[in-house]
Structure formats: C-alpha cells, structure tokens
XYZ file of C-alpha atoms in Angstrom:
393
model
C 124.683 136.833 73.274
C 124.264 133.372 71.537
C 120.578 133.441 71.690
C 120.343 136.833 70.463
C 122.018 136.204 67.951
C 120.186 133.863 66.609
C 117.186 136.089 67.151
C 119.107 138.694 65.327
C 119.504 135.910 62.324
C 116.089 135.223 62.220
C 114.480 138.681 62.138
C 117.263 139.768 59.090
C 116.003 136.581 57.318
C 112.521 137.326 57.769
C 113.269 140.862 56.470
C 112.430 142.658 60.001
C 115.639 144.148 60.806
C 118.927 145.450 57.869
C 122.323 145.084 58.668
C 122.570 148.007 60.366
C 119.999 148.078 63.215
C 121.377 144.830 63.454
C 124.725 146.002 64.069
C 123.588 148.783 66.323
C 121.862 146.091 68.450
C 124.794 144.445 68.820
C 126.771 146.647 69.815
C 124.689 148.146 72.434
C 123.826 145.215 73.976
C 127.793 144.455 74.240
C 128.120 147.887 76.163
C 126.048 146.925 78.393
C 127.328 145.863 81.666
C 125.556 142.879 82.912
C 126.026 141.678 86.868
C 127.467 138.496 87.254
C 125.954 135.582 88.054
C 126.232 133.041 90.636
C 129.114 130.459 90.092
C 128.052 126.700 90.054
C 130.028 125.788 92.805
C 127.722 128.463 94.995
C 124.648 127.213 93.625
C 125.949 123.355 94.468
C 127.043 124.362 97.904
C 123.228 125.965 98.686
C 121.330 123.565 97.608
C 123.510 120.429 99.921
C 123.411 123.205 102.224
C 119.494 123.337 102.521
C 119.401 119.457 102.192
C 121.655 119.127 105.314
C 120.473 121.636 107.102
C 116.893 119.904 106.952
C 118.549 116.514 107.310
C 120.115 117.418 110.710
C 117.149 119.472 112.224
C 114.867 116.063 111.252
C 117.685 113.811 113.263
C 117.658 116.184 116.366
C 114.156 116.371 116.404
C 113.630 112.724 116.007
C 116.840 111.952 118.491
C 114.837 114.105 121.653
C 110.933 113.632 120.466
C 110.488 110.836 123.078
C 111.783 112.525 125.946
C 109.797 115.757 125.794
C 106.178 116.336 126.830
C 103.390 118.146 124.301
C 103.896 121.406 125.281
C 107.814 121.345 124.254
C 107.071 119.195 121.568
C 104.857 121.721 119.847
C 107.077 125.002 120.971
C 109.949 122.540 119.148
C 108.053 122.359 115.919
C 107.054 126.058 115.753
C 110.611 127.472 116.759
C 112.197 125.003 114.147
C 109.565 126.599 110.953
C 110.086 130.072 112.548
C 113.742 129.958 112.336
C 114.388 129.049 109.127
C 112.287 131.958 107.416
C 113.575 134.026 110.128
C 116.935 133.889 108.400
C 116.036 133.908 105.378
C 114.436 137.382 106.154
C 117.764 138.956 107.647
C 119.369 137.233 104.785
C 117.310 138.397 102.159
C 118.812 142.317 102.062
C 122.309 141.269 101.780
C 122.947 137.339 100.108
C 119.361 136.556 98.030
C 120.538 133.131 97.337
C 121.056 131.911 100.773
C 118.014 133.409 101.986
C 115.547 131.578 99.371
C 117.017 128.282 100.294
C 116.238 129.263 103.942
C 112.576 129.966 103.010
C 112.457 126.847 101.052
C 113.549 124.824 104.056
C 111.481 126.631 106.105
C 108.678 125.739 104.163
C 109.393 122.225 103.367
C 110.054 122.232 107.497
C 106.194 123.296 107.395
C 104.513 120.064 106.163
C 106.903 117.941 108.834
C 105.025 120.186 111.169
C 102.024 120.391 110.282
C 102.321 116.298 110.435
C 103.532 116.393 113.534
C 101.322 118.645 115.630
C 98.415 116.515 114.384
C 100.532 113.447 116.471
C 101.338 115.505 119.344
C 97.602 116.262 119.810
C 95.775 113.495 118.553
C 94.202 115.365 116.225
C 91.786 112.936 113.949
C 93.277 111.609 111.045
C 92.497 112.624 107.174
C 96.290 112.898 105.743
C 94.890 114.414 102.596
C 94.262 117.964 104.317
C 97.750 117.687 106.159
C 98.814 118.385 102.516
C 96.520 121.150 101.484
C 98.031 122.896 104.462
C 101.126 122.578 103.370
C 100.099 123.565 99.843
C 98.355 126.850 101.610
C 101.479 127.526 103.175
C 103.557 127.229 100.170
C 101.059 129.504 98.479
C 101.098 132.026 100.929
C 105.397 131.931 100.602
C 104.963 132.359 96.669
C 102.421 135.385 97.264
C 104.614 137.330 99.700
C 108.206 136.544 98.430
C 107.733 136.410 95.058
C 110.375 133.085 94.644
C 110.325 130.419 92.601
C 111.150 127.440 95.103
C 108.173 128.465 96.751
C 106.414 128.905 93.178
C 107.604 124.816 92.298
C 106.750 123.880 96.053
C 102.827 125.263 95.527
C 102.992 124.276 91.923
C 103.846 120.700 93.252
C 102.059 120.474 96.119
C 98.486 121.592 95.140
C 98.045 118.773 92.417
C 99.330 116.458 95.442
C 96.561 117.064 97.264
C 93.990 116.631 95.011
C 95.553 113.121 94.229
C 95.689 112.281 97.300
C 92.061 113.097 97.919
C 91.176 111.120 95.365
C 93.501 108.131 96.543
C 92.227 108.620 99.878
C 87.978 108.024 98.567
C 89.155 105.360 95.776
C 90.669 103.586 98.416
C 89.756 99.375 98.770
C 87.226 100.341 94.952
C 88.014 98.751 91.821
C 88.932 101.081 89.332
C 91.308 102.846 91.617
C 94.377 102.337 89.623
C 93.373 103.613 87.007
C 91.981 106.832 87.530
C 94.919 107.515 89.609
C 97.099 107.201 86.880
C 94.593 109.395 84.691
C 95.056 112.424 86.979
C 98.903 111.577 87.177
C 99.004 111.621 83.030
C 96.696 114.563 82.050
C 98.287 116.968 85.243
C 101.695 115.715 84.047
C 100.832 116.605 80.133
C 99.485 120.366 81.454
C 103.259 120.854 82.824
C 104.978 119.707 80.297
C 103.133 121.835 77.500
C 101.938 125.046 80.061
C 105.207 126.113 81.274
C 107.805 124.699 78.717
C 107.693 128.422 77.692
C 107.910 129.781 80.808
C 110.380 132.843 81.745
C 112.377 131.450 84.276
C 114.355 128.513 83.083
C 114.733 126.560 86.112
C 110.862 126.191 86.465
C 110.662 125.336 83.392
C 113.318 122.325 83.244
C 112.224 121.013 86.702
C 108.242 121.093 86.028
C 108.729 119.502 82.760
C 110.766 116.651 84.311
C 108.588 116.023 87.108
C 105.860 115.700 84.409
C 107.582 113.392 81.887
C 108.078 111.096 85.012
C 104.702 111.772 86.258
C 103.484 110.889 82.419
C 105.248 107.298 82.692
C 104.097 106.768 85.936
C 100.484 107.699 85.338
C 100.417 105.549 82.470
C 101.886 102.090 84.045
C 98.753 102.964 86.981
C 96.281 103.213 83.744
C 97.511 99.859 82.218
C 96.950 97.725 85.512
C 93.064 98.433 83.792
C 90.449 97.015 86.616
C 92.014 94.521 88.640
C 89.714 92.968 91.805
C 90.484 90.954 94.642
C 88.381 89.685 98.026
C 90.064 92.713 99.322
C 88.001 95.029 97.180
C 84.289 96.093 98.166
C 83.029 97.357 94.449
C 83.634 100.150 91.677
C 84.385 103.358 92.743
C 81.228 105.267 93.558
C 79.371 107.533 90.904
C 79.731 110.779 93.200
C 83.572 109.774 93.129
C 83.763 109.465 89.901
C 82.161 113.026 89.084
C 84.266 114.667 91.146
C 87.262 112.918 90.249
C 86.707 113.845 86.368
C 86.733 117.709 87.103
C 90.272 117.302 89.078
C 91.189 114.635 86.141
C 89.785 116.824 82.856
C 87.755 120.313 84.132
C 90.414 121.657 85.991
C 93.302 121.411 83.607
C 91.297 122.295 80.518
C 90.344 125.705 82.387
C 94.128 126.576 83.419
C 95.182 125.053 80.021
C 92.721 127.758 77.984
C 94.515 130.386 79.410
C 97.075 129.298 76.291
C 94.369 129.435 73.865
C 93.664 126.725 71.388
C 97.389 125.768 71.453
C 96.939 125.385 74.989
C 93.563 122.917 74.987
C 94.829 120.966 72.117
C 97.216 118.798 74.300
C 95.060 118.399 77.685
C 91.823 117.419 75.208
C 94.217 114.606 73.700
C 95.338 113.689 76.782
C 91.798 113.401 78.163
C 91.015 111.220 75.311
C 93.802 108.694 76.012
C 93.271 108.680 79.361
C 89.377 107.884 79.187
C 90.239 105.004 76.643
C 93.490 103.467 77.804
C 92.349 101.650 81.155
C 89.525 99.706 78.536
C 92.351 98.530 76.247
C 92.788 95.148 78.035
C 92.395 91.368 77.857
C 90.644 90.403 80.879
C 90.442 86.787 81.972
C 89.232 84.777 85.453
C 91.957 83.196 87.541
C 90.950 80.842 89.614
C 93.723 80.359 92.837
C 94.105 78.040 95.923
C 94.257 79.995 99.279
C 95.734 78.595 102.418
C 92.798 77.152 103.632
C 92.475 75.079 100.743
C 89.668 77.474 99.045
C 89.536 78.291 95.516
C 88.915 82.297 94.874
C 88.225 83.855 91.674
C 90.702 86.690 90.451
C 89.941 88.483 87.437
C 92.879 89.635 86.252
C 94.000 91.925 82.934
C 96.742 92.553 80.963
C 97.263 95.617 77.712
C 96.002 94.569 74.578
C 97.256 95.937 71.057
C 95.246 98.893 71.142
C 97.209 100.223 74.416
C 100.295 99.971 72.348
C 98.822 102.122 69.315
C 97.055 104.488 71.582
C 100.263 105.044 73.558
C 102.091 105.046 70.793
C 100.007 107.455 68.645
C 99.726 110.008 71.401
C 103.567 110.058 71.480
C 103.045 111.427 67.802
C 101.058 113.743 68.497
C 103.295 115.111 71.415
C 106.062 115.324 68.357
C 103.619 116.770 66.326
C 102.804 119.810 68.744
C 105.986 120.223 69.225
C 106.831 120.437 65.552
C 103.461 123.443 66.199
C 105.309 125.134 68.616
C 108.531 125.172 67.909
C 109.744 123.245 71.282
C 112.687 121.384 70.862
C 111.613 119.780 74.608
C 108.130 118.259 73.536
C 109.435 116.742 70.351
C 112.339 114.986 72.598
C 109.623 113.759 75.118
C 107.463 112.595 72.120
C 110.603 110.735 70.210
C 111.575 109.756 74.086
C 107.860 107.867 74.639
C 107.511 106.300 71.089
C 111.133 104.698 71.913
C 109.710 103.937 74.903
C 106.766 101.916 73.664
C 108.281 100.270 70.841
C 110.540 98.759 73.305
C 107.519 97.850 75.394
C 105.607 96.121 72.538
C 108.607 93.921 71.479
C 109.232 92.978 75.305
C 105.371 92.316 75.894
C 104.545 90.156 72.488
C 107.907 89.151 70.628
C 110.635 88.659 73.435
C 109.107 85.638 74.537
C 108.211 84.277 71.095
C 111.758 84.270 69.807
C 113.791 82.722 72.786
C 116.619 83.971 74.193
C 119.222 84.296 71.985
C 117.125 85.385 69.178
C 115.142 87.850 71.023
C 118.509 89.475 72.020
C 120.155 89.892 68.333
C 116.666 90.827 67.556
C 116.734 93.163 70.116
C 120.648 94.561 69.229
C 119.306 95.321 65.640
C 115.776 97.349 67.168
C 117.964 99.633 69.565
C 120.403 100.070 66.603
C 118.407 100.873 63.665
C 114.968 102.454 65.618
C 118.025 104.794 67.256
C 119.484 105.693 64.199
C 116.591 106.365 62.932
C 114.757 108.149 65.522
C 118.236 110.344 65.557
C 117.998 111.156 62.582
C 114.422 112.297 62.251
C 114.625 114.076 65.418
C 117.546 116.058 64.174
C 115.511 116.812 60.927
C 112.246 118.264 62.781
C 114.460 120.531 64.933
C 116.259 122.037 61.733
C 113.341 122.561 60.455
C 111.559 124.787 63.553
C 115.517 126.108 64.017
C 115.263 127.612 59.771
C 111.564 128.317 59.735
C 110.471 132.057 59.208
C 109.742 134.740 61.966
C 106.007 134.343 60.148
C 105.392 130.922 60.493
C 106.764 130.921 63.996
C-alpha cells in the first residue's frame, strides 16, 4: 500500500489520474484479499536449514570417503544430488519454500560432485569446465523450475567460468592481474545497472551486492598494473587477449543492449576505465638480493594520480546515471565509491606526509565534513528523482 501510494501521488501530480479514480483505486485494492506471506523467522530457519543440511552431508561424506572403494564412492555422490531434488519435488505441491531450498542444495551438492567424480576416476584435470558443468546444471534447474536460487546460482556461476577460463590461460603471464580485475569490474557494473530494476526483489538486492563487491575487487586486481617476477614467462598471448576482450567488453555490451541506450551507456564507461586504469601507474626497477646472494631485477608499480581521477570520475558518473534513472541504489554505490577513493587518495599521498598525529585530526575533519557533505547531497539527488514528474521519469 505504501508504494502505491506514492504511485498514486505521482500520477495525480502529473495530472494522470483525479481524486476520484484515485479513490476508487484505493479502495479496491484494500478489498482485496492478499495471501500472507512467509514470516522472517521461516525464511531464517530455511535458509540455516539448507546451510546445515549441506554442512552435515559434506562431513559424512568426507568422514567415510577413505574407507569406500570407486564404485560406492560414485553411487555416494549420485544418491546424495538425487536426494535432495528428490524432496524438493514431493515438497514442491504442498510447502514451496522448503522445497526450493532443497533444489538449491541439491544443486549446490552438484558442483561438489561433479568435483568429486573427476577424483574418484582420475579424470584429467582442467577445473575451469568442472564449473561450466555446474553452471549447465544450474541452468537446466532455472529452465525447468522456474526459481530464483537456481536463477542467482546460473546467474553466478556462468560469469565464474568464464573467469576462471581466463585465469586458468593468463596463468604464470604478465598482465594477468589486470585483466582479471577488468572482467571482475565491467561483469560487476552489468549487475549492478541490468537487474537493479528487476521484478523480484531478492535478485535484485543480492546481484547488486555481489557486484558492488565484485566492482572493488576488480578494481584493487586492475591497480596491481603489470607486475613481473622470474616466476613469469612473458605477456599474455595475443590470441588470449582477443578472446579475453569479448568475455571482458563483447559479451556484456550485447546482454547490456537489450536495455537500450540506457543500458550500453554504463558497460561502454566501464570498458573505458577498465582499458585505461591498469596504464595509470608509476613503474620503477627494484633491484633485490636472493638467497644465493644474486641480485634480480623486479619491476614493480604503484597508482599514479590519474587512477585516483579516473576512479574517482567514474564514481560520478555511476551518481550521474543514477540521477538518469531514477535509482536510489546506483547513486548510493556512486556516493559509496567516491567516499571510497577520497579516502584512498589521502591514505596513498597525504597520510604519510603529515605524521601521525596530524594525519589523524586531518583525517577526523575528512570523515566529518566529506560525510556531512556527501549526506547531504545524497539526500538532495534522491528528493529530487522522489518529486520529479511522471514525464520526466
């Protein structure tokens, strides 16, 4: 009733609806019975459910594995996947809940076993397409049931394999860093601005998280810049490189056009930082003493002050396009990361500069006054999208 409302307000302000189909809305909607939904405390109690449920089958399978041959090994690991969406199919008629936490477990039980057949028969190793099995299998879950845990598992689990290809053929290159943390930044940037409109709330919250941590992450991999050691054997190849760009830039800017312009806007930007950021460095030779008594040559790297402005200007445009769409989320994430860098620039270049107890009352008057004043524009943009028009939204 609270958000319609509001909707209510806004389409009387913007001359759409007169008092009284406004009234007559309301009161129809308040005749309306609506079922009731599930409690918290029955939400709480699934979900530890499903986490010790899969917490004790892992400790009984891992308290027998030694003392069973390949044969019961393997019927162990298919009977323990088969259960679990076994009951969630005789549980899906009569408690819904209870049975998509069983599939969920039962499908999370899947990538333990797909792991785990490859041990039992010495199958040859390439981890990365243990994962895309598990991503096919969460894919299949989300076609047949219809449910979002399996929707976040496949949603999760197919940009982990394609990082974890491209981890697997960056591996012992220089330059692996950072285009691990470009596909980690633009894939995390897609979430956050694809779904933060999406219908069902809890895939909406959880993706967006998972990509405002993926968006920090991604961006500490791109500042490490191009780091080598002995250990390394040279850049990463050319062929690599191509075919890490499409999962880095084609891919998303194809599922991101299916927004429109609104859509692409975001990815291209995020493209653009991610091409430039790893390049925004101070690189310098250190030369260090091994055990042996050798000298080796490191080059080593640290960000520059264009990584700060890049950073920092990308979390303005993220506050920008939020302002665009009217997303109260994005223009927290955006006021979230330019917080987030400021702090980074005074603890990189002024910390140091102004010993300690300087650099602390220095650093009591930045939290103080960049808070307030963060606050307080934050507060002002999201008035604004709350007031503007039906038109202009």
């Amino acid at each position: 009733m609270t958000d319609m409302e509001s909707l209510l307000t806004r389409w009387q302000s913007a001359g759409v609806l007169d008092a009284g189909a406004a009234q007559r809305i309301r009161a129809y909607e308040l005749e309306q019975k609506k079922p009731a939904g599930m409690r918290w405390e029955v939400l709480v109690a699934l979900i530890l459910g499903a986490i010790l449920l899969a917490c004790g089958v892992a400790l009984f399978v891992s308290a027998h594995w030694e003392d069973l041959g390949p044969a019961a090994r393997f019927a162990l690991v298919i009977a323990m996947v088969a259960a679990f969406h076994i009951g969630g199919g005789l549980a899906r008629r009569h408690f819904r809940a209870l049975s998509m936490s069983l599939h969920a477990v039962g499908t999370l039980a899947t990538g333990a076993a797909i792991a785990l057949v490859g041990q039992i028969f010495n199958i040859q190793e390439h981890w990365p397409a243990a994962i895309l099995m598990w991503a096919i299998a969460a894919a299949a879950g989300w076609l047949l049931l219809g449910e979002q845990a399996q929707q976040l598992l496949t949603l999760v689990l197919i940009p982990a394999w394609m990082l974890s290809e491209l981890a697997f053929y960056t591996a012992r290159y220089i330059g692996r860093d950072p285009y691990i943390g470009r596909f980690l930044f633009v894939w995390a940037i897609l979430y956050m601005t694809f779904f933060v409109d999406a219908r069902r709330r809890e895939t909406r919250w959880i993706l967006f998280a998972a990509g405002a941590i993926a968006a920090v992450a991604g961006t500490a991999w791109m500042l490490t810049g191009w780091e080598s050691s002995s250990y390394n054997i040279g850049f990463v190849p050319f062929s690599t490189r191509v075919w890490a760009w499409i999962a880095i830039a084609a891919i998303p800017l194809v599922i991101a056009a299916f927004h429109g312009h609104k859509g692409l806007l975001p990815i291209a930007a995020a493209i653009a930082l991610a091409a430039a950021l790893p390049w925004c460095q101070r690189v310098w030779i250190d030369h260090s003493a091994a055990w042996d008594g050798t000298f080796h040559d490191y080059t080593r790297n640290e960000p520059n002050l264009a990584a700060h402005m890049l950073v920092a200007a990308f979390a303005v445009f993220l506050i920008w396009h939020g302002v665009r769409l009217s997303s109260r989320a994005i223009i927290n994430a955006g006021m979230v990361g330019f917080a987030i860098v400021v702090g980074w620039f005074y603890f990189s270049n002024l910390f140091d500069k102004l010993g300690r107890s300087l650099g602390l009352i220095s650093l009591g008057i930045l939290f103080l006054l960049g808070g307030w004043a963060l606050e307080k524009m934050r507060r002002k943009l999201i008035a604004g999208i709350t007031a503007q028009p039906l038109e202009a939204q």
